[in-house]
Coordinates of C-alpha atoms in Angstrom, one line a residue:
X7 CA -15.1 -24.7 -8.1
X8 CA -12.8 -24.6 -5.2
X9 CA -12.3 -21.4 -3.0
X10 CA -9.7 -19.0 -3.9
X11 CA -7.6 -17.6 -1.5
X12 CA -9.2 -14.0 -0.9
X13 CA -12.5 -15.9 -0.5
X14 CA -11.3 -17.5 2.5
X15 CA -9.5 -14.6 4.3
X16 CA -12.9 -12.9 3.5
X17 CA -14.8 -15.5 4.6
X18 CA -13.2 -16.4 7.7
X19 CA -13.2 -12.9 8.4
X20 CA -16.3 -12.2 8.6
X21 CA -16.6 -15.1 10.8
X22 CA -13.9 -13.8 13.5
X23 CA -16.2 -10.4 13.3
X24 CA -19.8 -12.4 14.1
X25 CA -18.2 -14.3 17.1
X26 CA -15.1 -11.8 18.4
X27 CA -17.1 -8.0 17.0
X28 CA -14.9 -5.6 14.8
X29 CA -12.7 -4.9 17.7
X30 CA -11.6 -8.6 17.5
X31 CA -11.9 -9.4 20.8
X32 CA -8.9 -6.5 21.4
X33 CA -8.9 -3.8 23.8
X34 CA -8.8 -0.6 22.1
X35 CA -8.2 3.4 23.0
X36 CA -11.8 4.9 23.0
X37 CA -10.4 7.7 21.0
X38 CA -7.4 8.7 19.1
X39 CA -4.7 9.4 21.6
X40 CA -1.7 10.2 18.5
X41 CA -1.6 13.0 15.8
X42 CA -1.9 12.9 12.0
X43 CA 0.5 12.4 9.6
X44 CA -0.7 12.7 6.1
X45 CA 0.1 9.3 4.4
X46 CA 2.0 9.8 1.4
X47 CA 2.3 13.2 1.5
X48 CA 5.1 12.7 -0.5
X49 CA 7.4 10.2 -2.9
X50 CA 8.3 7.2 -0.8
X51 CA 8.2 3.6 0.5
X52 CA 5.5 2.2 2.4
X53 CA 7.4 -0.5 4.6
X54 CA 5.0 -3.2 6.2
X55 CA 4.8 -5.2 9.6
X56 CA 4.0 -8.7 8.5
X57 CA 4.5 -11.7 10.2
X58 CA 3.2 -14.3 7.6
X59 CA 1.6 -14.7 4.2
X60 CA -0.5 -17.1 3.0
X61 CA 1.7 -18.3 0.1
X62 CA 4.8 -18.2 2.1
X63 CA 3.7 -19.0 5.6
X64 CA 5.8 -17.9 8.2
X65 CA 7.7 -14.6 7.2
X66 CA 8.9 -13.2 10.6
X67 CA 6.7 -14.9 13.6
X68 CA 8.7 -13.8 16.3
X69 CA 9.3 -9.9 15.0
X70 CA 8.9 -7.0 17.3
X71 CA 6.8 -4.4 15.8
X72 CA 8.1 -1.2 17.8
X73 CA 11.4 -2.7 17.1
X74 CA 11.1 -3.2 13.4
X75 CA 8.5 0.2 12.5
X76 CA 11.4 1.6 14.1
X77 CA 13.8 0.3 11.8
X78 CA 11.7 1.7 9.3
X79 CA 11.2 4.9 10.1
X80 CA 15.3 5.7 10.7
X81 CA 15.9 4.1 7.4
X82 CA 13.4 7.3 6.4
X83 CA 10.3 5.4 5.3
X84 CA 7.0 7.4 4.2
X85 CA 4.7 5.1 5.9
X86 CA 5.0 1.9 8.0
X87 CA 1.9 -0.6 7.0
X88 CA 0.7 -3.0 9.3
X89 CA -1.4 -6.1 9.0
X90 CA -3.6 -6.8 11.4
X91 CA -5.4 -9.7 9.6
X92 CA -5.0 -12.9 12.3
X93 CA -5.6 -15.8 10.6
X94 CA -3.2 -16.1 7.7
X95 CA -0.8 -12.5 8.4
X96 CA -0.9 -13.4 12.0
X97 CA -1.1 -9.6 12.8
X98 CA -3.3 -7.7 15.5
X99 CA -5.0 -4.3 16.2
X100 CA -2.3 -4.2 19.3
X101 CA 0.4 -4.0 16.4
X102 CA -1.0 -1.4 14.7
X103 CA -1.7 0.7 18.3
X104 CA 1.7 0.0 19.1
X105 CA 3.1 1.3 16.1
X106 CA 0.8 4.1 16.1
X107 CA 2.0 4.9 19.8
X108 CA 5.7 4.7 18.9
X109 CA 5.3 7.3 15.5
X110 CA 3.7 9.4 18.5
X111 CA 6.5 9.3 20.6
X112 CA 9.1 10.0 17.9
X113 CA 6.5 13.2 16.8
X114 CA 7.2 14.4 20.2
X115 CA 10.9 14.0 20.2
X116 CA 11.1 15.7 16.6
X117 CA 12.4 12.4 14.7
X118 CA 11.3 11.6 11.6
X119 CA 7.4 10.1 12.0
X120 CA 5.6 7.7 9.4
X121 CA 2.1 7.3 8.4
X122 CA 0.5 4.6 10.0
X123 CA -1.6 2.1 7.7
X124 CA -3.9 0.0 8.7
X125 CA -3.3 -2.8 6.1
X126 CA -6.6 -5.6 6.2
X127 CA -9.5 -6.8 4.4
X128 CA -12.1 -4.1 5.8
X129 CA -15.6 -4.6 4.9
X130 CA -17.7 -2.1 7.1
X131 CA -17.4 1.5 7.9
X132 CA -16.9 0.7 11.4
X133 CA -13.7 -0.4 11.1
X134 CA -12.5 3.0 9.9
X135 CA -13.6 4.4 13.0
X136 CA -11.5 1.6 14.9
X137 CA -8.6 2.4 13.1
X138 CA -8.5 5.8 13.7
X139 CA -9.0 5.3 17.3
X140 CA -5.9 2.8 16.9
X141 CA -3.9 5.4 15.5
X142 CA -4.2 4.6 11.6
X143 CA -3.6 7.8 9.1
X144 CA -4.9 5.7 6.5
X145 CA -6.6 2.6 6.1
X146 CA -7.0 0.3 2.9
X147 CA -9.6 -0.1 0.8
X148 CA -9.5 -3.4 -1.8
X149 CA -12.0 -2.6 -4.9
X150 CA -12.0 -6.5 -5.5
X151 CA -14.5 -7.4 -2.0
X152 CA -16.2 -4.0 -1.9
X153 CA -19.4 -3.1 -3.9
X154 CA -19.7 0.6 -5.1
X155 CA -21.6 1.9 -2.4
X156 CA -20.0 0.2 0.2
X157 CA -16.4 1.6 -1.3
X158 CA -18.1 5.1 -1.4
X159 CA -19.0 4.8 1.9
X160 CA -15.6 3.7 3.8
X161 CA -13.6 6.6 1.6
X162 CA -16.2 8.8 2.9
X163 CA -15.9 7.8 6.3
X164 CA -12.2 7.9 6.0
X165 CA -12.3 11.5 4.9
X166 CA -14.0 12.4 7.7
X167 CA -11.4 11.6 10.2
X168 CA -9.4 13.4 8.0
X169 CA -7.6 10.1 7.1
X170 CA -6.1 8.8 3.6
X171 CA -7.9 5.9 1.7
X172 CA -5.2 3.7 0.3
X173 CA -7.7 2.4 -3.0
X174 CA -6.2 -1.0 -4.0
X175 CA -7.1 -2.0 -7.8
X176 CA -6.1 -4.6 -10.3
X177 CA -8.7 -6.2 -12.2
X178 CA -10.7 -4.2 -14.9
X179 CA -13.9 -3.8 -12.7
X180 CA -11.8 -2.1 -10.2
X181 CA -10.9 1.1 -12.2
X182 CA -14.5 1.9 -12.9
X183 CA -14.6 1.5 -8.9
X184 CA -12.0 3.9 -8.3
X185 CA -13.4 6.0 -10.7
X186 CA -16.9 5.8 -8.9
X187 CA -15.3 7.0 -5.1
X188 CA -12.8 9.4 -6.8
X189 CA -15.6 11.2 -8.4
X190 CA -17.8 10.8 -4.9
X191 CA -15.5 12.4 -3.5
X192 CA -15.2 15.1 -5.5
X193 CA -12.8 18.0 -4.2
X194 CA -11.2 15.9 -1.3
X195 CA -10.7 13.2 -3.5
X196 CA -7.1 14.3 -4.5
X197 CA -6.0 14.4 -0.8
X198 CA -8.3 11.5 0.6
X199 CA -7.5 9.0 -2.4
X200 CA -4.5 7.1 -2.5
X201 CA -4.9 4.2 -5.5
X202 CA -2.4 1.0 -5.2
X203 CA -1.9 -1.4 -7.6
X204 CA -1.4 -5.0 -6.9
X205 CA 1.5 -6.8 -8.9
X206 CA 0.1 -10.0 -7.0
X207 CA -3.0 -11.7 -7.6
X208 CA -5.3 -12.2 -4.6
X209 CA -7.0 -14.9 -5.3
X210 CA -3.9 -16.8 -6.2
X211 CA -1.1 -15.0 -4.6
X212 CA 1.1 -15.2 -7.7
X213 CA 2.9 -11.7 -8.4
X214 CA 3.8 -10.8 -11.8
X215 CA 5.4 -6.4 -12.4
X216 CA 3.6 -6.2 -15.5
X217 CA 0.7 -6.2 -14.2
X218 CA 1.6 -2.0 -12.7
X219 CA 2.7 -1.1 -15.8
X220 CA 0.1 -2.2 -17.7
X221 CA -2.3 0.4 -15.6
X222 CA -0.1 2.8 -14.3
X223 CA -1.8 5.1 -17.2
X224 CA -5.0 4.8 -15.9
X225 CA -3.8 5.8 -12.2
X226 CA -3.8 8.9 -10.6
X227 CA -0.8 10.9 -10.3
X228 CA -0.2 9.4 -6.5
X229 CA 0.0 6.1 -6.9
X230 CA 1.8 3.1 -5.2
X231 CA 2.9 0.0 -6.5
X232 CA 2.4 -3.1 -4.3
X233 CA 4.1 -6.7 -3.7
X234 CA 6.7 -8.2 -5.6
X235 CA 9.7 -5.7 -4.2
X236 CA 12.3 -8.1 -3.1
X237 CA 15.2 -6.0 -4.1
X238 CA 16.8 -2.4 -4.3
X239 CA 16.8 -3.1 -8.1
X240 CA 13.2 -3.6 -7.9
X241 CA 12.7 -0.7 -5.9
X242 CA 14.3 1.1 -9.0
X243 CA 11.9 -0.6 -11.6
X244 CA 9.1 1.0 -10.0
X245 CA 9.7 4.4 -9.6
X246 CA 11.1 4.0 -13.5
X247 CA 7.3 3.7 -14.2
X248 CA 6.4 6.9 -12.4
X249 CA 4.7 5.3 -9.0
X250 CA 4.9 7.5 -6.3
X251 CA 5.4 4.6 -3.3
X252 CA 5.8 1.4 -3.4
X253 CA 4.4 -0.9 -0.4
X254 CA 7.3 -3.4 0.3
X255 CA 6.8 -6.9 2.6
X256 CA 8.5 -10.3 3.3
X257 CA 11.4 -8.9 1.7
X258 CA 12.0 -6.1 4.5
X259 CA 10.2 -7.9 7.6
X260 CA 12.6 -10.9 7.1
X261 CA 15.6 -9.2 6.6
X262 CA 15.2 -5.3 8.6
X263 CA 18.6 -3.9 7.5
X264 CA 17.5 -4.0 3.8
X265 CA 15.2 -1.0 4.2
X266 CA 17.6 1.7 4.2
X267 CA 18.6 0.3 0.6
X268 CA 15.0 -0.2 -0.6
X269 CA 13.6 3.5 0.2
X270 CA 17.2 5.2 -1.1
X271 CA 16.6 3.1 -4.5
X272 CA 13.3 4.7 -4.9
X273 CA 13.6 7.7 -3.8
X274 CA 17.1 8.2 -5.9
X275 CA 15.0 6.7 -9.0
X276 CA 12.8 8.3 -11.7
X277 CA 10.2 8.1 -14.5
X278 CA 12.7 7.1 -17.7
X279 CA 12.6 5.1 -21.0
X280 CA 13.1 2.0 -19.1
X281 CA 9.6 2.4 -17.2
X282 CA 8.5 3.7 -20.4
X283 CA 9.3 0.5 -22.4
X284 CA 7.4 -1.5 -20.1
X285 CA 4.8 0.4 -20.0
X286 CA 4.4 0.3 -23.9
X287 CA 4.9 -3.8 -23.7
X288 CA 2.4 -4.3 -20.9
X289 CA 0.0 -2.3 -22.4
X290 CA 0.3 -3.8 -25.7
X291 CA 0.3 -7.1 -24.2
X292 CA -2.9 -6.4 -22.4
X293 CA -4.9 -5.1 -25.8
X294 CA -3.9 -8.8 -27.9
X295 CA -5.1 -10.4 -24.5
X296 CA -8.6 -8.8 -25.6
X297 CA -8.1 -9.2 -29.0
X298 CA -6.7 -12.7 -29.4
X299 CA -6.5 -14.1 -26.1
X300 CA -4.0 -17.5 -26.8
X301 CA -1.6 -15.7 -28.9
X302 CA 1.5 -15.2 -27.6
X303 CA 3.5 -11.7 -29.1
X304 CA 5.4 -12.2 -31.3
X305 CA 8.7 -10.7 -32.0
X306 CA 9.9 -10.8 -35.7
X307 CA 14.4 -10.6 -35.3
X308 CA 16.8 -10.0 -38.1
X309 CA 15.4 -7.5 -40.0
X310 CA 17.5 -6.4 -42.8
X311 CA 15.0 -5.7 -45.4
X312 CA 12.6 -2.7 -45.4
X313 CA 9.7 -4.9 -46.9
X314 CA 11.0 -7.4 -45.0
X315 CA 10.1 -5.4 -41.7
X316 CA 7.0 -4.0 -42.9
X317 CA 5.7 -6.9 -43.7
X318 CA 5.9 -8.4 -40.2
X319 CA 4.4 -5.2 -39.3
X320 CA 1.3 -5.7 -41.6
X321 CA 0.9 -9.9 -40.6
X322 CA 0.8 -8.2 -36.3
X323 CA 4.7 -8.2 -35.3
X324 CA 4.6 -6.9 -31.8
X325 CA 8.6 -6.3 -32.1
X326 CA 10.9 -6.1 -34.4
X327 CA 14.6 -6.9 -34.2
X328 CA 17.4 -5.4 -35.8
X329 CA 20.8 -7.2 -34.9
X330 CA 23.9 -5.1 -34.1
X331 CA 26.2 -7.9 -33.7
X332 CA 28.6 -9.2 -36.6
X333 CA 26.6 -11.7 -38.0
X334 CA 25.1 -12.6 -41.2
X335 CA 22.0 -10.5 -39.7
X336 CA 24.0 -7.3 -39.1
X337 CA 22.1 -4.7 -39.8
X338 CA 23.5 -0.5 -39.8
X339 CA 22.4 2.7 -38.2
X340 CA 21.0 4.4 -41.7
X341 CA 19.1 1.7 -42.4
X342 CA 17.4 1.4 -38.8
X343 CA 17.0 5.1 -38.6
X344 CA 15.2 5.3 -42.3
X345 CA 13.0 1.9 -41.3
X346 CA 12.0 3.6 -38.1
X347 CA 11.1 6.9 -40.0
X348 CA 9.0 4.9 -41.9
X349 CA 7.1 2.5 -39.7
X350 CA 6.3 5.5 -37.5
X351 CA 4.6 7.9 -40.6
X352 CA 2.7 5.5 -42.2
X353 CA 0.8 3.5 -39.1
X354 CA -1.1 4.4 -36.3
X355 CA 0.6 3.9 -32.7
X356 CA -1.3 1.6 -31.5
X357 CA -0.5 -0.7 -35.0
X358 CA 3.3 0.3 -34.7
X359 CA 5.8 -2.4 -33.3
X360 CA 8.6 -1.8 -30.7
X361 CA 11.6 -1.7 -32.5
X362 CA 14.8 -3.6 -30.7
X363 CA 18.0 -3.5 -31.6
X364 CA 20.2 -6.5 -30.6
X365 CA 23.4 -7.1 -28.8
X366 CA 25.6 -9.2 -27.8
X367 CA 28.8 -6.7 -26.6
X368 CA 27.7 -3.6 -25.3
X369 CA 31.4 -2.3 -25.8
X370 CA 31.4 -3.3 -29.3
X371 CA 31.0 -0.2 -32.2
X372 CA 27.5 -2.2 -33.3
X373 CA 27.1 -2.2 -29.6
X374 CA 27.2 1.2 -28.9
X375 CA 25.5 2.3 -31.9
X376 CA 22.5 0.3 -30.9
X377 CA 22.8 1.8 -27.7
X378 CA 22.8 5.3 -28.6
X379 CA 19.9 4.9 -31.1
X380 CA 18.2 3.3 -28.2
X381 CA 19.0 6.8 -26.0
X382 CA 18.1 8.7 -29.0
X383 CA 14.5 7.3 -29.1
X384 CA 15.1 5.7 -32.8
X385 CA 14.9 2.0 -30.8
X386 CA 12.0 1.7 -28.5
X387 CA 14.6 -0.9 -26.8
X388 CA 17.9 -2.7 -26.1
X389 CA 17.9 -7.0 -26.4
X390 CA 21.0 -7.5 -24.1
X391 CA 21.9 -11.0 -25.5
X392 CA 23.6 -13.1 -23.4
X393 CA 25.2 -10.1 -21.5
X394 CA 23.6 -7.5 -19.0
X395 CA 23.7 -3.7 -19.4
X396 CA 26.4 -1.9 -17.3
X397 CA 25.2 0.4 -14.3
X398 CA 25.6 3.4 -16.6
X399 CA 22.9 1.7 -18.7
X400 CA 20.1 0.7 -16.4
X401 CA 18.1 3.4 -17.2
X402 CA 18.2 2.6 -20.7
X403 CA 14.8 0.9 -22.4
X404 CA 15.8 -2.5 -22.0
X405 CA 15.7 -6.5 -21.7
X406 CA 17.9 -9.2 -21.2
X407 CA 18.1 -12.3 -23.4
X408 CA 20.0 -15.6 -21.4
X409 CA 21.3 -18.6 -23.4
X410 CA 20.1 -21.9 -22.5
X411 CA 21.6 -25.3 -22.4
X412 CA 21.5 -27.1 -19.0
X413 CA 20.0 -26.4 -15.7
X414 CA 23.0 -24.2 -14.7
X415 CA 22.3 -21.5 -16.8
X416 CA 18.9 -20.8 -15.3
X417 CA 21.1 -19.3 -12.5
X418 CA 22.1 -16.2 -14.7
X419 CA 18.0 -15.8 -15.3
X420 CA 17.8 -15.9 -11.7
X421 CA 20.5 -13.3 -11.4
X422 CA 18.9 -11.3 -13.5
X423 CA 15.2 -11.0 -12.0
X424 CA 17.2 -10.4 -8.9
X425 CA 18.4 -7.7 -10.3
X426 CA 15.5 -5.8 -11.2
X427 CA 14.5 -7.4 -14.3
X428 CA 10.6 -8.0 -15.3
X429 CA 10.9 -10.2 -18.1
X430 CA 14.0 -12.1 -19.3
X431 CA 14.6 -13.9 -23.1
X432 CA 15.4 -17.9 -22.9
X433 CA 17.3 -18.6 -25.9
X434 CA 19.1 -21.9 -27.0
X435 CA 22.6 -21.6 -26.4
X436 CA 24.9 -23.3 -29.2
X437 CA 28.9 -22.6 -28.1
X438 CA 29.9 -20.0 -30.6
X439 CA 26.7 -18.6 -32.4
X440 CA 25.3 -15.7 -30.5
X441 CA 21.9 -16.1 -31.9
X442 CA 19.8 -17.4 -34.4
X443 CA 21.1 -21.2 -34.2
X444 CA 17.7 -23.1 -35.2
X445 CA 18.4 -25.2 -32.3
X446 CA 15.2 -25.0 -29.0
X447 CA 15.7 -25.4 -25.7
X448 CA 15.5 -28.6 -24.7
X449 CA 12.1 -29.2 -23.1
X450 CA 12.7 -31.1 -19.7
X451 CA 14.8 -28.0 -19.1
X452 CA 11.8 -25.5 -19.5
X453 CA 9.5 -27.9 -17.6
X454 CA 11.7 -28.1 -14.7
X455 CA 13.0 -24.7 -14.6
X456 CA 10.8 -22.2 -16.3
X457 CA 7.8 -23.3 -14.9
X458 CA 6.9 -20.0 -12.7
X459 CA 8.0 -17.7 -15.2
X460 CA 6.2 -15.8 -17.5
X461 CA 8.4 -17.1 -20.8
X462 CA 10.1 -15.4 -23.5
X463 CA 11.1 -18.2 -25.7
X464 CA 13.5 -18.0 -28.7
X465 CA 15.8 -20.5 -31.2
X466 CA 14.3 -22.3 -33.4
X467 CA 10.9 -21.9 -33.7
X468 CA 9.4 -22.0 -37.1
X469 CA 5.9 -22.1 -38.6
X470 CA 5.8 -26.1 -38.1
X471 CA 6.5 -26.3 -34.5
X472 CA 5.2 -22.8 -32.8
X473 CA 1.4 -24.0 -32.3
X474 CA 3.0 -27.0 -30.7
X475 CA 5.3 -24.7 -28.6
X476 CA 2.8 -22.3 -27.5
X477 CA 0.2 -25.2 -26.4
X478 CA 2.7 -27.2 -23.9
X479 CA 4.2 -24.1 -22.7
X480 CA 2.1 -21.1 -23.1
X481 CA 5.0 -18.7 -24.0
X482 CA 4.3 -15.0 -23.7
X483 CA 6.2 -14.1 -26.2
X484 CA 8.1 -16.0 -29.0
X485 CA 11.1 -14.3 -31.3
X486 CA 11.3 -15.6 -34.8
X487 CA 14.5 -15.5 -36.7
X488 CA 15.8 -18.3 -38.5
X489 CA 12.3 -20.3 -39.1
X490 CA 11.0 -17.7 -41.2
X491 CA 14.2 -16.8 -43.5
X492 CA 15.2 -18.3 -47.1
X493 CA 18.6 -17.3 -45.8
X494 CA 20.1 -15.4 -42.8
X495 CA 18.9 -12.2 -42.9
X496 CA 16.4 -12.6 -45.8
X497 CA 13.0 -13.5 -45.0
X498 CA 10.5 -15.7 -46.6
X499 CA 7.2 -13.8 -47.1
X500 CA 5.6 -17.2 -47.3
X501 CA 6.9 -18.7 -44.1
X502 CA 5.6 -15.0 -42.7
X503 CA 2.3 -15.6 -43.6
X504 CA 2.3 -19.1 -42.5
X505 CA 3.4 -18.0 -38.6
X506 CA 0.9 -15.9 -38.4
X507 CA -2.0 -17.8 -39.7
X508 CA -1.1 -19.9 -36.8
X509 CA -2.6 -17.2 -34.1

């Protein structure tokens, strides 16, 4: 098996330590010569100094670090995070005395002063003391290349020097790690324990925001979501999920001006039933990953029939879509509000699907209806088909759905994840029909252009072809419409039962 990434940084680490000691060859303060700012002490952005990355090489080589921490901290960052791993981040314990030393000077002056992180793959407890001496406030911890004890031992460490430790967590083993030090802790644990959840993957550096909203439940109340933060939008789509910081990179070395707009769209954002929604669908994605791990979820659309509805429900619909868009499939506010009723009193939450009602003109009556049933609670979501919600709407529990029929249109799915959105529907675009054509997406489109994406796929799959769909593409979820219907709008409880048998 070939070496992952972290392996390496870990390994060659350790080897820089045996020949250069923990100091890396660097002349450091023999003790602290800055004051303490509490990192984190409130609602933020955590704004790093990185010169490079190992998936994307060269970020910023040539960047200043006094110059851009002090970007940071006048566009009113909570903490500025600095790398000081050599051989793939190219940074240096002189960046993060430097920055330390500058926070100092601004203390003194009475501007606004950030908490210094010391952002690296630490593995002993002496390097806590080194970065305290260097001027860290907190330092970070990553659960994934520390046992229990050794974990225990840095937070302790950290907490000594009165110093936040900045937990990082994402896969399952971690949790009962940062479980294990927060309880080790015990009383300074809420003030010494700072938990940070990774959207990116380090042993393979890919990044996907699901992966914080699938675990933002299990986090404590101050917690920061990491990587992946390219845009204000994306800013915004974190703090909708109740994180307390985010931890922002390439996006803000490489271009220094964006940071005033990154830490305003957090800090202007909120918890709301957009984080919520994707809370619900990351979690529920997570439990059929356990349960049946090569099933995509599924998403039964144009419901217009109670039994209809509860059926899907019954054969393990993970959604359920109700179409407000005049169309055979048209469905009406009583009948959505009495389904919903329903669904909800007679099955347990876990076993109830997210209900989704579809558009394709916001402005529309069916549109606003849908809309205000969606504000209301009644939908657990809005399907924004072919369209995108208005800024009055970007709070609203929602998703967007893009038509597909040649390579240009992958531009508005671009456009779209630009903008903020985690997940976005590829449907097959037919000139005319709105939805629910029959027709796919033409394969060498999805193999040249929706290769990096975690895919949404919808038109035309049926009980025939989806086994065959989710094997060359590995879809995350599919939406079902026309291939299980004796007519539009009227589904077939036998073609049901088929696509399902097929998980």
């Amino acid at each position: 098996m070939s070496e992952d990434i972290l392996s390496k940084i870990v390994r060659m680490r350790k080897a820089d330590i045996e020949r250069l000691g923990l100091n890396f060859g660097i002349d450091i303060p023999e003790k602290r010569r800055v004051g303490h700012t509490e990192f984190l002490s409130n609602a933020g952005a955590i704004l790093e100094v990185k010169r490079a990355s190992p998936s994307k090489g060269d970020i910023a080589p040539d960047l200043d670090p006094v110059g851009l921490a002090t970007t940071y901290a006048e566009a009113h960052a909570q903490a500025v995070s600095v790398l000081t791993e050599s051989n793939f981040f190219k940074g240096s314990l002189r960046d993060l005395i430097a920055v330390a030393d500058l926070m100092e000077k601004r203390r003194q002056q009475g501007l606004h002063t950030c908490a210094v992180l010391r952002k690296d793959f630490l593995l002993y407890e002496d390097e806590i003391d080194i970065a305290y001496r260097c001027g860290a406030d907190a330092v970070l911890l990553i659960a994934r290349i520390l046992d229990d004890e050794q974990l225990v031992k840095m937070a302790k460490r950290a907490q000594s020097f009165d110093m936040q430790a900045f937990v990082e967590v994402r896969e399952t083993d971690d949790f009962r790690k940062l479980k294990i030090v927060t309880e080790a802790l015990s009383n300074a644990a809420a003030k010494t324990i700072v938990a940070g959840v990774n959207s990116r993957d380090l042993a393979t550096f890919h990044t996907d925001p699901l992966v914080p909203a699938s675990v933002r439940s299990k986090l404590p109340a101050k917690a920061v979501f990491e990587s992946g933060i390219h845009t204000p939008a994306d800013a915004d789509y974190a703090r909708s999920l109740g994180f307390t910081g985010i931890l922002v990179g390439e996006a803000v070395a490489k271009n220094p001006p964006l940071a005033k707009d990154v830490v305003s769209a957090f800090e202007s954002g909120c918890e709301n039933a957009k984080g919520r929604f994707w809370k619900k669908f990351a979690e529920r994605r997570d439990a059929l990953r356990i349960s049946h791990a090569s099933r995509p979820l599924i998403k039964i659309c144009g419901i217009t029939r109670e039994e209809d509805g509860l059926l899907a429900a019954e054969l393990g619909a993970d959604m359920l879509g109700f179409v407000f868009s005049t169309t055979k499939r048209l469905t009406n506010e009583n009948f959505v509000r009495g389904f919903a009723t329903k669904i909800r009193a007679d099955r347990s939450p876990e076993n109830i699907p997210l209900l989704v009602g579809v558009i394709t003109d916001p402005n529309s009556p069916e549109g606003q209806t849908a809309i205000r049933l969606a504000h209301e609670g009644v939908l657990d979501a809005v399907q924004f088909h072919g369209t995108a919600p208005s800024a009055a709407d970007t709070t609203l529990a929602h998703y967007c759905a893009a038509r597909i029929g040649d390579a240009s249109d992958f531009e508005q799915v671009a456009s779209l994840r630009k903008n903020g959105e985690p997940r976005v529907m590829l449907d097959a675009k037919v000139e005319g029909i709105p939805g629910g054509t029959g027709k796919t997406i033409p394969e060498s489109l999805l193999h040249e252009k929706a290769g990096d994406i975690p895919l949404w796929l919808a038109g035309g799959i049926t009980p025939e072809n989806v086994t065959a769909i989710c094997e060359k593409f590995q879809p995350e979820l599919v939406d079902v419409s026309s291939g299980v219907e004796d007519t539009p709008g009227i589904k077939s409880t036998e073609k049901l039962r088929r696509l399902f048998a097929k998980k």
